[in-house]
mmCIF file of C-alpha atoms in Angstrom:
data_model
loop_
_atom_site.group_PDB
_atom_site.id
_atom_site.type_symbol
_atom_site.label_atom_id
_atom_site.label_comp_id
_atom_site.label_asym_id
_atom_site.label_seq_id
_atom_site.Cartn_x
_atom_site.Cartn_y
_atom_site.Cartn_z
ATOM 1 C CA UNK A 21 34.374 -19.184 -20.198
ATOM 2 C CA UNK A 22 33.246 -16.759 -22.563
ATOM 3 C CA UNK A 23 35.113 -13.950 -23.439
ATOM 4 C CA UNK A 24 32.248 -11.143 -21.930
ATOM 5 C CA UNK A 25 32.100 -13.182 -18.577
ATOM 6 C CA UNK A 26 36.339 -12.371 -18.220
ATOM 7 C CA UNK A 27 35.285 -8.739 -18.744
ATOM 8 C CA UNK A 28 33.067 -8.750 -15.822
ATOM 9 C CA UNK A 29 29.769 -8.728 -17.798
ATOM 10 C CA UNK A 30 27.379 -11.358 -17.200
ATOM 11 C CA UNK A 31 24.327 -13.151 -19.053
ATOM 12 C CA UNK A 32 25.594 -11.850 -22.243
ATOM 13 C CA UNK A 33 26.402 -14.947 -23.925
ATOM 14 C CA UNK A 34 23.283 -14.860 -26.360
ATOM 15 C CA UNK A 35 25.127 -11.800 -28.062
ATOM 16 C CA UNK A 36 28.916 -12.660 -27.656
ATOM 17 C CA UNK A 37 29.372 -14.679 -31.301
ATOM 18 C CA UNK A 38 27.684 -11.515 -33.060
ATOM 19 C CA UNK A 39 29.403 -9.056 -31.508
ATOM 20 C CA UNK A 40 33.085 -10.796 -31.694
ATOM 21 C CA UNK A 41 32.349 -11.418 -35.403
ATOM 22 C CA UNK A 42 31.922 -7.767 -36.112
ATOM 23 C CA UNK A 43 34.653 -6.899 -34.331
ATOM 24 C CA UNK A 44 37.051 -9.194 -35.806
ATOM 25 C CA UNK A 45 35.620 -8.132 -39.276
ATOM 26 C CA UNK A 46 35.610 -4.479 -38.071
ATOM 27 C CA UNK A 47 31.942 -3.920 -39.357
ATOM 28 C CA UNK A 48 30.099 -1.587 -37.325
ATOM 29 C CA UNK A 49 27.128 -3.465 -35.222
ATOM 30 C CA UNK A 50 24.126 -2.257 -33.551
ATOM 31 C CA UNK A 51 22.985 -2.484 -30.434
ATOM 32 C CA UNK A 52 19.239 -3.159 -29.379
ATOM 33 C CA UNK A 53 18.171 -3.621 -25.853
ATOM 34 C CA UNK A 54 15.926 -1.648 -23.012
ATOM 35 C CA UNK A 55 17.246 0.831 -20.812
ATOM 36 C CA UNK A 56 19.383 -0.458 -18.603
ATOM 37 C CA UNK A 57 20.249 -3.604 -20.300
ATOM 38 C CA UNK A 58 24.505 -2.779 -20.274
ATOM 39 C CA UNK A 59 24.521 -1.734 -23.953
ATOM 40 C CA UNK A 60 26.970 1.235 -23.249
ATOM 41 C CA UNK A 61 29.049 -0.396 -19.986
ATOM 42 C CA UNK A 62 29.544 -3.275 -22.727
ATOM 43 C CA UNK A 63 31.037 -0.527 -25.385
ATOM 44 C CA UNK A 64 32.978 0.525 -22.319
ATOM 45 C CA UNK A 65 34.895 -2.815 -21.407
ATOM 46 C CA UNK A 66 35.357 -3.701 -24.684
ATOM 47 C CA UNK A 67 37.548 -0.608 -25.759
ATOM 48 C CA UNK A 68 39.216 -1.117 -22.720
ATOM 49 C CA UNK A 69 40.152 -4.657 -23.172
ATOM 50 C CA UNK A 70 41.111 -3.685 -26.808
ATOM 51 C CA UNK A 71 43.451 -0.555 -25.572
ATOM 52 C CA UNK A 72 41.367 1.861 -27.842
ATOM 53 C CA UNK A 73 40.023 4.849 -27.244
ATOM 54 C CA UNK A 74 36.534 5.258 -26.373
ATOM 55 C CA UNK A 75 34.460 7.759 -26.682
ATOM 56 C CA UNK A 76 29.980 7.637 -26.444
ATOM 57 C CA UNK A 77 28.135 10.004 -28.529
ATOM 58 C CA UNK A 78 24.707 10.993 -28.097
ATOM 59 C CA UNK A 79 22.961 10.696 -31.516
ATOM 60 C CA UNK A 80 19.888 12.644 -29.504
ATOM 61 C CA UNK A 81 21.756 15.442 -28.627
ATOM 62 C CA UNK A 82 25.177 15.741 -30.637
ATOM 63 C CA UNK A 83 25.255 18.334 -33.670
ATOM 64 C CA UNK A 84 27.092 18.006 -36.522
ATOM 65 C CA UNK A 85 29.988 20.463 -34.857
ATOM 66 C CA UNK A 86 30.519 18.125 -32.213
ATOM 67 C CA UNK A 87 31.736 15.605 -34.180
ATOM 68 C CA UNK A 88 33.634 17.429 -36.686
ATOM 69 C CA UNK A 89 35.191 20.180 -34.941
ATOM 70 C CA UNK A 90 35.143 23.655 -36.406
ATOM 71 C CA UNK A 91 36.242 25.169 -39.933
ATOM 72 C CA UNK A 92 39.655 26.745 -38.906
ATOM 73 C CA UNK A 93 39.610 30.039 -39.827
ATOM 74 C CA UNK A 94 43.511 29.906 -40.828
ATOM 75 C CA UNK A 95 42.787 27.421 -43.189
ATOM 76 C CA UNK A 96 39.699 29.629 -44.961
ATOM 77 C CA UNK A 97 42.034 32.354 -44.751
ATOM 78 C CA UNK A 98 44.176 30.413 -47.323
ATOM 79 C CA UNK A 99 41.156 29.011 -49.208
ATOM 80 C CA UNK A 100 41.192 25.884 -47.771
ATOM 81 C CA UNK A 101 38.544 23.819 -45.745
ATOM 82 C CA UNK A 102 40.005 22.269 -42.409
ATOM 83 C CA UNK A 103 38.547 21.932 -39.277
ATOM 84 C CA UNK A 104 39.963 22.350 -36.203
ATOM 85 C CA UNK A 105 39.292 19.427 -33.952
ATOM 86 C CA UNK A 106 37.752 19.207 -30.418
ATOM 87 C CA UNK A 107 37.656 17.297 -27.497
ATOM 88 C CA UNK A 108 34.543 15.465 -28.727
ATOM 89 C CA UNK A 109 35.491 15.708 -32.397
ATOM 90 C CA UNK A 110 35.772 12.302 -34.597
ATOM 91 C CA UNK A 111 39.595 12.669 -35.943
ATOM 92 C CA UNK A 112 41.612 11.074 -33.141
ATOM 93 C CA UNK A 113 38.678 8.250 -31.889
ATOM 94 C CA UNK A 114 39.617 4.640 -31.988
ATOM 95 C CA UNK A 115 36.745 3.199 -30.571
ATOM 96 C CA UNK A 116 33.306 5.259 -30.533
ATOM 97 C CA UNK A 117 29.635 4.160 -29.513
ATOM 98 C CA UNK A 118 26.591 6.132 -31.342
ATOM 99 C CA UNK A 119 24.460 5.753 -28.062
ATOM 100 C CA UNK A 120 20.376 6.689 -28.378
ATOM 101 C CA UNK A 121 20.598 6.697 -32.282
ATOM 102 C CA UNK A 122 16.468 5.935 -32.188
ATOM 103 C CA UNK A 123 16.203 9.177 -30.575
ATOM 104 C CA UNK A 124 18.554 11.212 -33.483
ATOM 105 C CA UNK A 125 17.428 14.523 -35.419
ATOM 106 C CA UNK A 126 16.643 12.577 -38.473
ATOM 107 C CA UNK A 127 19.889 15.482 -40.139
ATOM 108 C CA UNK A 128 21.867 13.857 -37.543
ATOM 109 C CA UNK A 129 21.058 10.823 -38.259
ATOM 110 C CA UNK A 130 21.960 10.956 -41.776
ATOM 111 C CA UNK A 131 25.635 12.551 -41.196
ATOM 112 C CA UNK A 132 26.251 9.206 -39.184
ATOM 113 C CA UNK A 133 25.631 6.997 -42.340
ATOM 114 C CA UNK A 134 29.376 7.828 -43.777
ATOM 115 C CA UNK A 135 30.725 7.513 -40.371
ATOM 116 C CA UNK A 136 29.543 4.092 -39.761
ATOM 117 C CA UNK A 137 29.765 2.652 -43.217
ATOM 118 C CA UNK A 138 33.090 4.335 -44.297
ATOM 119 C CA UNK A 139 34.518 5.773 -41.944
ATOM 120 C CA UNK A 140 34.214 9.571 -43.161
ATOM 121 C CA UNK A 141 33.408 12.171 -42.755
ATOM 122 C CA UNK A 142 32.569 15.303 -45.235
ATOM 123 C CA UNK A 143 34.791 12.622 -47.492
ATOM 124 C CA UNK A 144 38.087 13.085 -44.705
ATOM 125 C CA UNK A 145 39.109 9.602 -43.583
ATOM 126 C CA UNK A 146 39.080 8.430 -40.408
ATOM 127 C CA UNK A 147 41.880 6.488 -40.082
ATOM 128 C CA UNK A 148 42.538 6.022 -35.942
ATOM 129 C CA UNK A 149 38.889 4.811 -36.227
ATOM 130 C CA UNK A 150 38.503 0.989 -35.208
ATOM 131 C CA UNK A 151 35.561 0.007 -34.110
ATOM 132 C CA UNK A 152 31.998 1.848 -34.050
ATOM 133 C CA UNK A 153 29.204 0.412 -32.598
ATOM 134 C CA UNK A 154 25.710 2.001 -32.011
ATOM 135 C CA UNK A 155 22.979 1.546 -29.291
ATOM 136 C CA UNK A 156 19.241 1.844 -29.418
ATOM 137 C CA UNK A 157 15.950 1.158 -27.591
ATOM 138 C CA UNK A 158 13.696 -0.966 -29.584
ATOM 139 C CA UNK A 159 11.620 1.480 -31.665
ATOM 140 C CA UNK A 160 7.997 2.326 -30.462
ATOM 141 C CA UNK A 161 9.285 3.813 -26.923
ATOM 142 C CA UNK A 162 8.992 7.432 -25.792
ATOM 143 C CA UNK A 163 10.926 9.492 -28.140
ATOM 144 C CA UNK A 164 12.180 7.004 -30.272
ATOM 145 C CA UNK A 165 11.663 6.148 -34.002
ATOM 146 C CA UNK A 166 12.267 3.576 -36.335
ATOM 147 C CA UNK A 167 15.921 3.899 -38.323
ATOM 148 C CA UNK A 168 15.999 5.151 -41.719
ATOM 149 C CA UNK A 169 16.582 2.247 -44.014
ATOM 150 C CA UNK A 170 19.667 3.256 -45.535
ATOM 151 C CA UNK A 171 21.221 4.158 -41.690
ATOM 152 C CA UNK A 172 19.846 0.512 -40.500
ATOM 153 C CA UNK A 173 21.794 -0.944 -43.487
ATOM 154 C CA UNK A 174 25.341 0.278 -42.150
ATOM 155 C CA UNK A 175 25.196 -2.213 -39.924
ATOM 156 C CA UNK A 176 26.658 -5.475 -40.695
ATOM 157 C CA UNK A 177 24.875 -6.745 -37.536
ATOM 158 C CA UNK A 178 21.685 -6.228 -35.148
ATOM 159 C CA UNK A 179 22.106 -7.628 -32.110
ATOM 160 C CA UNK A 180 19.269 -7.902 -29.458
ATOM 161 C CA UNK A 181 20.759 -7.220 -26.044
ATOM 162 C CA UNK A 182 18.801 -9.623 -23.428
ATOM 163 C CA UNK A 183 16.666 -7.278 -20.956
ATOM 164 C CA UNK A 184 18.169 -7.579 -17.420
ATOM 165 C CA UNK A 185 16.143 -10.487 -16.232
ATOM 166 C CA UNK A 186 17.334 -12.069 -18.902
ATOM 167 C CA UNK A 187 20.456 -12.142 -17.823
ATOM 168 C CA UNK A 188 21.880 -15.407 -15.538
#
């Protein structure tokens, strides 16, 4: 039995050895599959089976203060940068998913490329972060484009999610 069918998620096999390997290895893996092919329900289960965290970002609409937090105004007070963190903000996430990354403000885009390679962010560690994974349409849909280069190369692997009739 593979390890996806015991979550509840079915027809997924094609994927599973990818996926587990960057997870074991804790490199951060994308995601590419049609709508509606499970890509963030599969994010889901997996931080739950793993106890983390989980939180999904969407690359299309998050800003850069969403993810960092604010600069606390204490801290410039006494001429020093900190930011003050928020619900959505990166500092305490264990397990995050960079949903609709295709459809990312290309400045966006490009403050995810520390995240998911290193872990950073404005060079401040991440250190409850575990696992990051990142989802995408194939390119050439309806608002999408093709990654940067340099943001594709984060990933230590591209996985193509099956479509749903794919799936048995």
């Amino acid at each position: 039995m593979s390890l996806l069918r015991g979550l509840g998620l079915y027809g997924l096999e094609p994927v599973e050895d990818a996926l587990l390997a960057g997870l074991v290895l804790g490199d951060p893996v994308l995601l590419v599959g049609d709508p509606g092919s499970a890509k963030t329900l599969l994010a889901r289960r997996l931080a739950g089976a793993l106890g983390l965290n989980f939180i999904a970002y969407d690359a299309g609409k998050a800003v850069f203060e969403d993810l960092i937090g604010f600069p606390s105004p204490k801290a410039l007070s006494e001429g020093r940068v900190e930011y003050a963190p928020t619900p959505l903000s990166l500092w305490d996430k264990e397990f995050i998913l960079v949903d609709e990354l295709s459809r990312a403000n290309p400045s966006t885009a490009n403050k995810w490329l520390e995240v998911i390679r290193s872990r950073q962010i404005m060079g401040l560690p991440l250190p409850a972060l575990k696992v990051i994974l990142a989802a995408m349409n194939p390119p050439g849909g309806v608002g999408t484009v093709a990654l940067d280069l340099a943001l594709a190369d984060r990933f230590a692997f591209h996985v193509r999610v099956p479509t749903a009739w794919q799936m048995t």
